[in-house]
Coordinates of C-alpha atoms in Angstrom, one line a residue:
Chain A
M806 CA -2.3 -10.4 2.6
S807 CA -1.3 -12.9 5.2
T808 CA 1.4 -15.3 4.4
A809 CA -0.5 -18.5 3.8
T810 CA 1.9 -21.1 2.8
E811 CA -0.5 -24.0 2.9
A812 CA -4.0 -24.0 1.5
I813 CA -5.5 -26.2 4.2
R814 CA -4.5 -26.3 7.9
I815 CA -6.0 -28.4 10.7
I816 CA -6.6 -26.5 14.0
P817 CA -7.7 -28.2 17.2
K818 CA -10.9 -26.7 18.5
S819 CA -9.5 -26.2 22.0
P820 CA -6.0 -27.2 23.2
G821 CA -5.9 -30.7 24.4
A822 CA -9.4 -31.7 23.4
N823 CA -8.9 -34.2 20.6
D824 CA -12.2 -36.0 20.9
E825 CA -14.3 -32.9 20.1
G826 CA -13.0 -32.9 16.5
Q827 CA -11.0 -30.3 14.7
W828 CA -11.4 -27.1 12.8
L829 CA -10.2 -26.8 9.2
E830 CA -8.7 -23.6 7.9
V831 CA -9.2 -23.4 4.1
S832 CA -8.0 -20.8 1.8
M833 CA -10.8 -20.1 -0.6
G834 CA -9.4 -18.3 -3.6
P835 CA -7.7 -16.3 -5.0
Q836 CA -8.1 -18.4 -8.1
H837 CA -11.5 -19.7 -7.2
P838 CA -14.0 -19.1 -10.0
S839 CA -16.8 -17.8 -7.6
T840 CA -14.7 -15.1 -6.0
H841 CA -15.4 -12.6 -8.8
G842 CA -11.8 -11.8 -9.4
V843 CA -8.6 -12.3 -7.4
F844 CA -10.1 -12.4 -4.0
R845 CA -9.4 -14.8 -1.1
M846 CA -11.2 -15.8 2.0
D847 CA -9.5 -17.4 4.9
V848 CA -12.3 -19.7 6.1
V849 CA -12.3 -21.7 9.3
L850 CA -14.7 -24.6 9.0
D851 CA -16.3 -26.9 11.5
G852 CA -17.3 -29.7 9.2
E853 CA -19.3 -27.8 6.5
R854 CA -20.1 -24.9 8.8
I855 CA -18.3 -21.6 8.7
V856 CA -16.7 -20.6 12.0
K857 CA -14.6 -17.7 10.9
L858 CA -14.0 -15.9 7.6
K859 CA -11.5 -13.2 6.9
P860 CA -11.5 -11.6 3.5
V861 CA -8.0 -11.1 2.0
F862 CA -7.4 -8.7 -0.9
G863 CA -4.9 -6.4 -2.4
Y864 CA -3.9 -8.6 -5.3
L865 CA -5.1 -6.0 -7.8
H866 CA -3.7 -3.0 -5.8
R867 CA -2.0 -0.5 -8.1
N868 CA -2.3 2.6 -5.8
H869 CA -4.8 4.3 -8.0
E870 CA -4.9 7.2 -5.6
K871 CA -1.2 7.8 -5.8
I872 CA -1.2 7.7 -9.6
A873 CA -4.0 10.2 -9.6
E874 CA -2.1 12.6 -7.3
N875 CA 0.7 12.6 -9.9
E876 CA -1.7 13.2 -12.8
S877 CA -3.6 16.3 -13.9
Y878 CA -7.2 16.4 -12.9
L879 CA -8.4 15.4 -16.4
G880 CA -5.6 12.9 -16.7
S881 CA -7.1 10.6 -14.0
M882 CA -10.5 10.5 -15.7
P883 CA -9.5 7.4 -17.8
Y884 CA -8.2 5.7 -14.6
T885 CA -11.6 6.0 -13.0
D886 CA -13.0 3.7 -15.7
R887 CA -10.8 1.0 -14.3
L888 CA -12.2 1.1 -10.7
D889 CA -15.4 -0.7 -11.2
Y890 CA -14.9 -1.8 -14.8
F891 CA -18.5 -2.8 -15.2
C892 CA -19.8 0.7 -14.6
S893 CA -17.2 3.1 -16.0
L894 CA -19.8 5.8 -16.7
T895 CA -20.9 6.1 -13.1
N896 CA -17.3 6.3 -12.0
N897 CA -16.7 9.1 -14.5
W898 CA -19.7 10.9 -13.2
A899 CA -18.8 10.7 -9.5
Y900 CA -15.3 12.0 -10.2
A901 CA -16.6 14.8 -12.5
L902 CA -19.1 15.8 -9.8
A903 CA -16.3 16.1 -7.2
V904 CA -14.2 18.3 -9.5
E905 CA -17.2 20.4 -10.4
K906 CA -17.9 21.0 -6.7
L907 CA -14.3 21.8 -6.1
A908 CA -14.1 24.4 -8.8
G909 CA -17.7 25.6 -8.9
I910 CA -18.5 24.5 -12.4
Q911 CA -22.1 24.4 -13.8
V912 CA -23.3 21.6 -16.1
P913 CA -25.6 22.4 -19.0
E914 CA -29.1 20.9 -19.1
R915 CA -28.4 18.5 -22.0
A916 CA -25.3 17.1 -20.4
E917 CA -27.3 16.4 -17.2
Y918 CA -29.8 14.4 -19.2
I919 CA -27.0 12.5 -21.0
R920 CA -25.4 11.7 -17.7
I921 CA -28.6 10.3 -16.2
I922 CA -29.4 8.3 -19.3
T923 CA -25.9 6.7 -19.4
A924 CA -25.8 6.1 -15.6
E925 CA -29.2 4.4 -15.6
L926 CA -28.2 2.2 -18.6
T927 CA -25.1 1.3 -16.6
R928 CA -27.1 0.4 -13.6
F929 CA -29.4 -1.7 -15.7
Q930 CA -26.7 -3.8 -17.3
N931 CA -24.8 -4.1 -14.0
H932 CA -27.8 -5.5 -12.1
A933 CA -28.8 -7.8 -15.0
C934 CA -25.3 -9.3 -15.1
L935 CA -25.0 -9.5 -11.4
I936 CA -28.2 -11.6 -11.2
G937 CA -26.7 -13.7 -14.0
F938 CA -23.5 -14.3 -12.1
L939 CA -25.4 -15.0 -8.9
T940 CA -27.4 -17.7 -10.5
Q941 CA -24.3 -19.1 -12.2
D942 CA -22.7 -19.3 -8.7
M943 CA -25.7 -21.4 -7.7
G944 CA -25.2 -23.8 -10.5
A945 CA -27.6 -22.5 -13.1
S946 CA -24.8 -22.7 -15.5
G947 CA -25.2 -20.2 -18.3
T948 CA -28.8 -19.6 -19.2
P949 CA -29.7 -16.6 -17.0
L950 CA -26.2 -15.1 -17.5
M951 CA -26.4 -15.4 -21.2
Y952 CA -29.8 -13.9 -21.2
A953 CA -28.4 -10.9 -19.3
F954 CA -25.4 -10.7 -21.6
R955 CA -27.7 -10.6 -24.6
E956 CA -29.4 -7.5 -23.2
R957 CA -26.1 -6.0 -22.0
E958 CA -24.9 -6.2 -25.6
K959 CA -27.5 -3.7 -26.7
I960 CA -26.4 -1.3 -24.0
L961 CA -22.7 -1.8 -24.8
D962 CA -23.5 -1.1 -28.5
L963 CA -25.1 2.2 -27.4
F964 CA -22.0 3.1 -25.3
E965 CA -19.7 2.2 -28.2
S966 CA -21.5 4.4 -30.7
L967 CA -21.6 7.2 -28.1
T968 CA -18.1 7.1 -26.5
G969 CA -16.1 4.9 -28.8
A970 CA -15.5 2.2 -26.2
R971 CA -17.7 -0.5 -24.8
M972 CA -16.4 -0.7 -21.3
M973 CA -13.7 1.9 -20.7
C974 CA -15.8 4.8 -21.8
N975 CA -13.9 7.9 -20.4
Y976 CA -16.9 10.0 -21.4
M977 CA -17.6 12.6 -18.7
R978 CA -15.8 15.9 -18.6
F979 CA -15.8 18.6 -16.0
G980 CA -18.8 20.7 -16.8
G981 CA -20.4 18.2 -19.2
C982 CA -19.6 15.4 -21.5
R983 CA -17.0 14.7 -24.1
V984 CA -19.1 14.4 -27.3
D985 CA -22.7 14.9 -28.3
L986 CA -25.1 12.0 -29.0
P987 CA -24.6 10.8 -32.5
A988 CA -27.5 10.9 -35.0
G989 CA -30.1 8.3 -34.3
W990 CA -28.7 7.4 -30.9
I991 CA -31.9 8.4 -29.0
E992 CA -34.1 6.3 -31.3
Q993 CA -31.7 3.4 -30.8
A994 CA -31.8 3.9 -27.1
R995 CA -35.5 4.2 -27.0
A996 CA -35.9 0.9 -29.0
A997 CA -33.5 -0.8 -26.5
V998 CA -35.3 0.5 -23.5
A999 CA -38.7 -0.5 -25.0
S1000 CA -37.4 -4.1 -25.4
F1001 CA -36.2 -4.4 -21.8
P1002 CA -39.5 -4.9 -20.0
R1003 CA -40.1 -8.1 -22.0
F1004 CA -36.6 -9.3 -20.9
L1005 CA -37.3 -8.5 -17.3
D1006 CA -40.7 -10.4 -17.4
E1007 CA -38.9 -13.3 -18.9
F1008 CA -36.1 -13.1 -16.3
E1009 CA -38.6 -12.9 -13.5
Q1010 CA -40.6 -15.8 -14.8
L1011 CA -37.5 -17.9 -15.1
L1012 CA -36.1 -17.1 -11.7
A1013 CA -38.3 -15.4 -9.2
S1014 CA -40.4 -18.4 -8.2
N1015 CA -37.7 -20.9 -9.0
E1016 CA -37.6 -23.5 -6.3
I1017 CA -33.9 -24.0 -6.3
L1018 CA -33.2 -20.3 -6.2
M1019 CA -35.6 -19.9 -3.3
A1020 CA -34.1 -22.8 -1.4
R1021 CA -30.6 -21.5 -1.8
T1022 CA -31.2 -17.8 -1.1
Q1023 CA -34.2 -17.3 1.3
G1024 CA -33.0 -17.0 4.9
V1025 CA -29.4 -17.2 3.8
G1026 CA -27.0 -14.3 4.9
V1027 CA -29.5 -12.2 6.7
L1028 CA -28.3 -8.6 7.3
S1029 CA -30.1 -6.7 10.0
K1030 CA -31.1 -3.1 9.5
E1031 CA -29.1 -1.7 12.4
F1032 CA -25.9 -3.6 11.5
A1033 CA -26.2 -2.6 7.9
V1034 CA -26.3 1.1 8.8
N1035 CA -23.5 0.9 11.3
A1036 CA -21.3 -1.0 8.9
G1037 CA -21.8 1.6 6.2
V1038 CA -23.3 -0.8 3.7
S1039 CA -24.8 1.0 0.7
G1040 CA -26.6 0.4 -2.5
P1041 CA -29.0 -2.5 -3.1
V1042 CA -27.5 -4.5 -0.3
L1043 CA -28.5 -1.8 2.2
R1044 CA -32.0 -1.3 0.7
A1045 CA -32.6 -5.1 0.8
S1046 CA -32.3 -4.8 4.6
G1047 CA -35.1 -2.2 4.5
V1048 CA -33.1 1.0 5.0
N1049 CA -34.6 3.7 2.8
Y1050 CA -31.4 5.4 1.7
D1051 CA -30.6 6.2 -1.9
V1052 CA -28.2 9.0 -2.7
R1053 CA -30.2 9.8 -5.8
K1054 CA -33.1 10.7 -3.4
A1055 CA -31.1 11.9 -0.4
D1056 CA -28.7 14.2 -2.2
K1057 CA -30.6 14.9 -5.5
Y1058 CA -27.4 15.3 -7.4
G1059 CA -27.6 16.1 -11.1
I1060 CA -31.3 16.5 -11.9
Y1061 CA -32.7 13.4 -10.2
D1062 CA -35.3 15.5 -8.4
R1063 CA -37.2 15.9 -11.7
F1064 CA -37.8 12.2 -12.1
A1065 CA -40.5 10.2 -10.4
F1066 CA -39.2 6.8 -9.3
K1067 CA -39.5 4.6 -6.3
I1068 CA -36.9 3.0 -4.1
P1069 CA -37.6 -0.8 -3.8
L1070 CA -36.9 -2.0 -0.2
G1071 CA -36.5 -5.5 1.1
E1072 CA -38.0 -6.9 4.2
H1073 CA -35.8 -9.7 5.4
G1074 CA -32.4 -8.6 4.3
D1075 CA -31.5 -12.1 3.0
T1076 CA -29.9 -13.0 -0.3
Y1077 CA -33.3 -13.4 -2.0
D1078 CA -34.2 -9.8 -1.1
R1079 CA -30.9 -8.5 -2.4
Y1080 CA -31.6 -10.3 -5.7
M1081 CA -35.2 -9.0 -5.8
V1082 CA -34.3 -5.4 -4.9
R1083 CA -32.0 -5.4 -7.9
L1084 CA -34.7 -6.8 -10.2
L1085 CA -37.1 -4.1 -9.1
E1086 CA -34.5 -1.4 -9.3
M1087 CA -34.0 -2.3 -13.0
R1088 CA -37.7 -1.6 -13.6
E1089 CA -37.3 1.8 -11.9
S1090 CA -34.3 2.6 -14.0
L1091 CA -36.4 2.0 -17.1
K1092 CA -38.9 4.5 -15.8
I1093 CA -36.2 7.1 -15.5
L1094 CA -34.8 6.2 -18.9
E1095 CA -38.1 6.6 -20.6
L1096 CA -38.7 10.0 -19.1
A1097 CA -35.1 11.2 -19.8
L1098 CA -35.1 10.0 -23.4
R1099 CA -38.5 11.8 -23.9
D1100 CA -37.5 15.1 -22.3
I1101 CA -33.9 15.6 -23.4
P1102 CA -33.4 19.1 -24.6
A1103 CA -31.1 20.5 -27.3
G1104 CA -28.2 22.7 -26.4
P1105 CA -24.5 22.6 -25.5
I1106 CA -23.1 19.5 -23.8
V1107 CA -20.2 21.2 -22.0
D1108 CA -19.9 24.4 -20.1
P1109 CA -17.9 26.6 -22.6
K1110 CA -16.2 28.5 -19.6
T1111 CA -14.5 25.3 -18.3
K1112 CA -10.8 25.2 -19.0
I1113 CA -9.7 21.8 -20.3
R1114 CA -6.0 22.6 -20.4
G1115 CA -4.2 24.4 -17.6
F1116 CA -7.1 23.5 -15.2
R1117 CA -6.1 24.7 -11.7
P1118 CA -8.8 24.8 -9.1
K1119 CA -8.4 27.2 -6.2
P1120 CA -7.1 25.7 -2.9
G1121 CA -9.8 23.9 -1.0
E1122 CA -11.5 20.5 -0.8
A1123 CA -14.7 18.9 -2.0
Y1124 CA -16.4 15.6 -1.4
A1125 CA -19.1 14.3 -3.8
H1126 CA -20.8 11.0 -3.8
I1127 CA -23.3 9.3 -6.1
E1128 CA -25.5 6.2 -6.1
A1129 CA -23.4 3.9 -8.3
P1130 CA -24.8 0.5 -9.1
K1131 CA -22.7 -1.1 -6.4
G1132 CA -23.5 1.5 -3.8
D1133 CA -22.4 4.9 -2.5
L1134 CA -19.4 5.9 -4.6
G1135 CA -17.6 9.0 -3.4
F1136 CA -14.6 11.1 -4.4
Y1137 CA -12.7 13.4 -2.0
L1138 CA -10.3 15.9 -3.5
I1139 CA -8.0 18.4 -1.8
S1140 CA -6.5 21.0 -4.1
D1141 CA -3.5 23.1 -3.3
G1142 CA -3.9 25.3 -6.3
S1143 CA -1.7 23.3 -8.6
S1144 CA -2.6 21.3 -11.7
N1145 CA -2.7 17.9 -9.8
P1146 CA -4.9 17.1 -6.8
Y1147 CA -3.0 17.2 -3.5
R1148 CA -5.2 14.4 -2.2
Y1149 CA -7.4 12.2 -4.3
R1150 CA -9.5 9.6 -2.5
V1151 CA -12.0 7.1 -3.8
R1152 CA -14.7 5.8 -1.4
P1153 CA -15.2 2.4 -2.8
P1154 CA -18.6 0.9 -2.1
S1155 CA -17.4 -2.7 -2.8
L1156 CA -14.7 -2.5 -0.1
V1157 CA -17.0 -1.1 2.6
N1158 CA -19.8 -3.6 1.7
L1159 CA -17.3 -6.4 2.3
T1160 CA -17.2 -5.4 6.0
V1161 CA -20.3 -7.5 6.7
L1162 CA -19.2 -10.6 4.8
E1163 CA -18.0 -12.5 7.9
E1164 CA -21.1 -11.8 9.9
L1165 CA -23.3 -12.8 7.0
C1166 CA -21.5 -16.1 6.5
I1167 CA -20.9 -17.4 10.0
G1168 CA -23.1 -20.5 10.7
H1169 CA -23.8 -21.2 7.0
N1170 CA -22.4 -23.8 4.8
V1171 CA -19.4 -23.4 2.5
A1172 CA -21.6 -23.4 -0.6
D1173 CA -23.6 -20.5 0.9
V1174 CA -20.5 -18.3 1.1
V1175 CA -20.4 -18.3 -2.7
V1176 CA -24.0 -17.2 -2.9
I1177 CA -23.7 -14.5 -0.2
L1178 CA -20.5 -13.1 -1.8
G1179 CA -22.2 -13.1 -5.2
S1180 CA -25.2 -11.2 -3.7
I1181 CA -22.9 -8.5 -2.2
D1182 CA -21.7 -7.6 -5.7
I1183 CA -18.0 -6.7 -5.6
V1184 CA -15.6 -5.8 -8.3
M1185 CA -11.9 -6.3 -7.4
G1186 CA -10.8 -3.3 -9.5
E1187 CA -12.6 -1.1 -7.0
V1188 CA -11.9 -3.0 -3.8
D1189 CA -8.1 -3.1 -4.4
R1190 CA -7.7 0.2 -6.3
Chain B
M403 CA -27.8 22.8 11.2
T404 CA -24.7 24.9 10.7
L405 CA -21.3 23.8 11.8
E406 CA -21.2 26.5 14.5
T407 CA -24.3 25.1 16.2
I408 CA -22.9 21.6 15.9
E409 CA -19.7 22.8 17.5
S410 CA -21.6 24.4 20.4
E411 CA -23.8 21.3 20.8
I412 CA -20.7 19.1 21.1
E413 CA -19.0 21.6 23.5
A414 CA -22.1 21.5 25.7
N415 CA -22.3 17.7 25.8
V416 CA -18.7 16.5 25.7
P417 CA -16.9 18.4 28.5
G418 CA -13.3 19.4 28.0
C419 CA -13.1 18.9 24.3
V420 CA -11.1 21.2 22.0
L421 CA -12.8 22.0 18.7
E422 CA -11.8 24.2 15.8
I423 CA -13.7 25.0 12.6
V424 CA -11.5 24.6 9.5
S425 CA -12.9 26.7 6.8
N426 CA -12.8 25.6 3.2
P427 CA -12.3 28.4 0.7
S428 CA -13.4 26.4 -2.3
P429 CA -16.9 26.8 -3.9
S430 CA -18.0 23.5 -2.4
G431 CA -18.3 25.2 1.0
Q432 CA -17.7 22.0 2.9
H433 CA -16.2 23.3 6.2
S434 CA -14.9 20.8 8.6
L435 CA -14.4 20.4 12.4
R436 CA -11.0 19.6 13.8
I437 CA -11.5 17.5 17.0
D438 CA -8.9 16.6 19.6
P439 CA -7.9 12.9 19.6
A440 CA -8.4 12.5 23.4
H441 CA -12.2 13.1 23.1
A442 CA -12.7 11.7 19.6
V443 CA -14.6 8.6 20.6
A444 CA -16.9 10.6 23.0
I445 CA -17.6 13.2 20.2
A446 CA -18.2 10.5 17.6
T447 CA -20.6 8.6 19.9
F448 CA -22.5 11.9 20.7
L449 CA -22.8 12.7 17.0
R450 CA -24.1 9.3 16.2
D451 CA -26.7 9.0 18.9
A452 CA -27.8 12.6 19.7
E453 CA -31.2 13.3 18.4
P454 CA -31.1 16.3 16.1
L455 CA -28.1 15.0 14.2
R456 CA -28.1 11.2 14.3
L457 CA -25.0 10.9 12.0
D458 CA -25.4 7.1 11.8
Y459 CA -23.5 6.6 8.6
C460 CA -19.7 7.1 8.5
S461 CA -19.3 7.1 4.7
N462 CA -15.7 7.9 4.0
V463 CA -12.4 7.8 6.0
T464 CA -9.4 9.5 4.3
G465 CA -5.8 9.8 5.3
V466 CA -3.9 12.9 4.3
D467 CA -0.2 13.4 4.6
W468 CA 1.1 16.9 5.4
P469 CA 4.9 16.6 5.4
G470 CA 7.0 19.1 7.4
K471 CA 8.1 22.2 5.6
E472 CA 11.3 24.2 5.7
I473 CA 10.4 27.8 6.5
S474 CA 13.1 30.3 5.8
E475 CA 12.7 33.8 7.1
K476 CA 14.9 36.8 7.0
V477 CA 15.9 38.2 10.4
K478 CA 17.8 41.4 11.1
I479 CA 20.6 40.9 13.6
K480 CA 23.0 43.4 15.1
K481 CA 26.5 42.3 14.6
L482 CA 30.0 43.7 15.1
V483 CA 31.5 44.2 11.7
D484 CA 35.1 45.6 11.7
G485 CA 34.5 46.9 15.2
V486 CA 31.3 48.8 14.2
E487 CA 27.9 47.6 15.2
Q488 CA 25.8 47.1 12.1
E489 CA 22.5 45.6 11.2
V490 CA 22.9 42.5 9.1
E491 CA 20.3 40.4 7.4
E492 CA 20.4 36.7 8.0
V493 CA 18.3 33.8 6.7
R494 CA 17.0 31.6 9.4
K495 CA 15.7 28.2 8.5
T496 CA 13.2 26.3 10.7
Q497 CA 11.8 22.8 10.0
T498 CA 8.2 22.2 10.9
L499 CA 7.2 18.7 12.0
G500 CA 4.4 17.9 9.7
H501 CA 1.5 15.6 10.6
L502 CA -0.8 12.9 9.3
E503 CA -4.5 13.7 9.2
V504 CA -7.6 11.5 9.1
V505 CA -10.8 12.9 7.7
Y506 CA -14.2 11.4 8.4
H507 CA -17.2 12.2 6.2
L508 CA -20.4 11.6 8.2
Y509 CA -24.0 11.4 6.9
S510 CA -27.3 10.5 8.4
M511 CA -29.3 7.8 6.8
E512 CA -32.2 8.4 9.1
K513 CA -32.5 12.2 8.6
K514 CA -30.9 12.2 5.1
H515 CA -28.4 15.1 5.7
G516 CA -24.7 15.5 5.6
P517 CA -21.8 15.6 5.2
V518 CA -20.4 16.6 8.5
I519 CA -16.7 16.4 8.3
L520 CA -14.4 15.6 11.2
R521 CA -10.6 15.8 11.1
M522 CA -8.0 14.5 13.5
S523 CA -4.2 15.0 13.3
T524 CA -1.3 13.1 14.7
E525 CA 1.5 15.0 16.5
D526 CA 4.1 14.2 13.9
R527 CA 4.9 11.8 11.1
A528 CA 7.6 9.6 12.8
D529 CA 6.7 7.9 16.1
R530 CA 3.8 9.9 17.6
V531 CA 1.3 8.7 15.0
H532 CA -1.3 7.2 17.3
L533 CA -5.0 8.2 16.9
P534 CA -8.1 6.7 18.5
S535 CA -10.0 4.3 16.3
L536 CA -13.6 5.2 15.5
T537 CA -14.4 1.6 14.4
P538 CA -16.1 0.9 17.8
V539 CA -18.5 3.7 16.9
W540 CA -19.0 3.1 13.2
R541 CA -18.1 -0.3 12.0
S542 CA -17.8 1.0 8.4
A543 CA -14.4 2.6 9.4
E544 CA -12.9 -0.9 9.9
F545 CA -11.4 -1.5 6.5
Q546 CA -10.8 2.1 5.7
E547 CA -8.8 2.7 8.9
R548 CA -6.8 -0.5 8.1
E549 CA -6.1 1.0 4.7
I550 CA -4.9 4.3 6.3
F551 CA -2.7 2.3 8.7
D552 CA -1.3 0.4 5.7
L553 CA -0.7 3.3 3.3
Y554 CA 0.0 6.1 5.7
G555 CA 1.2 4.5 8.9
V556 CA -1.4 6.0 11.3
I557 CA -1.8 3.6 14.3
F558 CA -5.4 3.4 15.4
D559 CA -5.7 2.6 19.1
G560 CA -8.7 0.5 19.8
H561 CA -9.1 -0.9 16.3
P562 CA -10.1 -4.6 16.6
D563 CA -8.0 -5.9 13.7
L564 CA -5.2 -3.5 12.7
R565 CA -3.3 -5.3 9.9
R566 CA -2.0 -4.4 6.5
I567 CA -4.9 -4.6 4.0
L568 CA -3.7 -3.8 0.5
M569 CA 0.1 -4.3 0.8
W570 CA 1.5 -7.6 1.8
D571 CA 2.4 -8.4 5.4
G572 CA 6.2 -8.2 5.0
F573 CA 6.0 -4.8 3.4
Q574 CA 7.9 -2.1 5.3
D575 CA 7.0 1.4 4.2
H576 CA 3.8 3.4 3.7
P577 CA 3.4 4.1 0.0
M578 CA 0.8 6.9 0.1
R579 CA 3.1 9.3 2.1
R580 CA 4.3 12.2 0.0
D581 CA 8.0 11.4 0.5
Y582 CA 7.7 7.7 -0.3
V583 CA 10.4 6.5 -2.7
E584 CA 9.7 3.3 -4.6
P585 CA 12.5 0.7 -4.3
D586 CA 14.2 -0.3 -7.5
D587 CA 13.2 -4.0 -7.1
F588 CA 10.6 -5.1 -4.7
E589 CA 11.6 -8.8 -4.8
Y590 CA 15.4 -8.6 -5.0
E591 CA 17.0 -11.8 -3.9
P592 CA 20.6 -12.7 -4.6
T593 CA 20.7 -15.8 -6.9
P594 CA 23.5 -17.9 -8.2
H595 CA 22.8 -16.2 -11.4
D596 CA 24.3 -12.9 -10.0
E597 CA 27.7 -14.6 -9.4
V598 CA 27.7 -15.8 -13.0
L599 CA 27.0 -12.3 -14.2
E600 CA 29.6 -10.8 -12.0
R601 CA 32.3 -13.3 -13.3
A602 CA 31.2 -12.5 -16.9
R603 CA 31.6 -8.8 -16.2
Q604 CA 35.1 -9.3 -14.7
H605 CA 36.0 -11.5 -17.7
R606 CA 34.9 -8.8 -20.1
T607 CA 36.9 -6.2 -18.3
I608 CA 40.0 -8.4 -18.4
M609 CA 39.5 -9.1 -22.1
G610 CA 39.0 -5.4 -22.8
V611 CA 35.5 -5.9 -24.2
Q612 CA 32.7 -3.6 -23.0

């Protein structure tokens, strides 16, 4: 964090050239409602136009990695919930996957299905809410967001009856899941999934050809394919720029190779494409969910050979990554044979996606910064760790 | 493509580089390649652009701290004891320097393979902590290298904007190092209140009240 003592500062464009006008340095955030958490941008303006933009963060930094290095392997599972607090189940999965790679643990069939079902439900609610927040940032105050929250409620109810918590689920375990599905859960999930296409139709009808949304998003914040790849952008933001990379397809972790689904790609890489890719991805998630809820077998939910207490993986290291709703979420672990990881590293997709924010915003107006930031989809719990 | 063939490819194309395969005994089987800092940028550019690999996506950059260890070994020494030469065992202690390590996990978005893991080490943990930055090759390393600079104290030469990222600017130490000790009070400032407290303490001592 830079030491900004004043919120607004006037800078001459060039020394001694007073008649050309001045630049204005504005501190946007950290209490700005559109910054999705305590996040600040040092913006240099030429009138309404962005000249420079430096993201400043760290306000939520709690040194998650250090905490995890002083905690047993299982003990940091609840902390992973707090990274991207919208999608705790995918965080759990990524961490469990890394530990399973490190210790060579197999996951039973039923647990793999449960993982895919919960992960896709998480993706669905994350994308729905993100679109709600994005439109709220554009001034559509409330309606789309409340529609999204109405559907999210159904998913959070499912999570609550399964894990006992609505957002901080702490559900995955090494070698499987913590508890089995309660009676009637699959029927409830099927009913919820069956109701979502109608919601998506309604959502699309409301927004996709909305003139204001198109005017505010089309051609705004264009991210080129080459720059997106080089900057390590991942998730829907990358695919909106037309790069066909989805860890679910590229790595086929879990049992994603058994499901037929498409990867929606954008053409222009602008904010509208980032919005549209998420909308289409939600439809693909529903396809996976329908198949998984149909095919889920009976059986154990956790590998009985896995030790819960006194878990000490052999010395070595492992890196595992998954396609979280925000992008490529990775966990890197180094074990020295003791009960705590020697090194525990989170590869946060939100942080790396912020790399491109300045380039996307330069030349646009102040109001567009809010929309571009909204379309990148960050959660400060994950950026700051 | 195995790591051995990648190693020989690099050796053929980047003259003078020193490589070493670091094997990983864990079931993950993710072996890595230790590269020398002097040729790091050339190696990275080769891995990014060369056709069979095309590792265009630098996913993850990690800092690791390996503090110096005290190694004690027993050495037999001949000594004169009471005028007679005898063999005496002595414990000799040596201190290793320790180092900071940076690990890069590379993937290819075009060819959909990976990870290829590169490691680089600094010479020690005190003042020879310079490593070349790979941000000019992969822009995705920008914030992650800043984070390693902030939390571990590795100085990346050639980084476009090396500042603290998570801790505040006035912060002194590097909190992810293994030997970091948290200060009692981050924001200690002497205030007039302290004087009052000190006077009250003296008063209590004089009055014999604890």
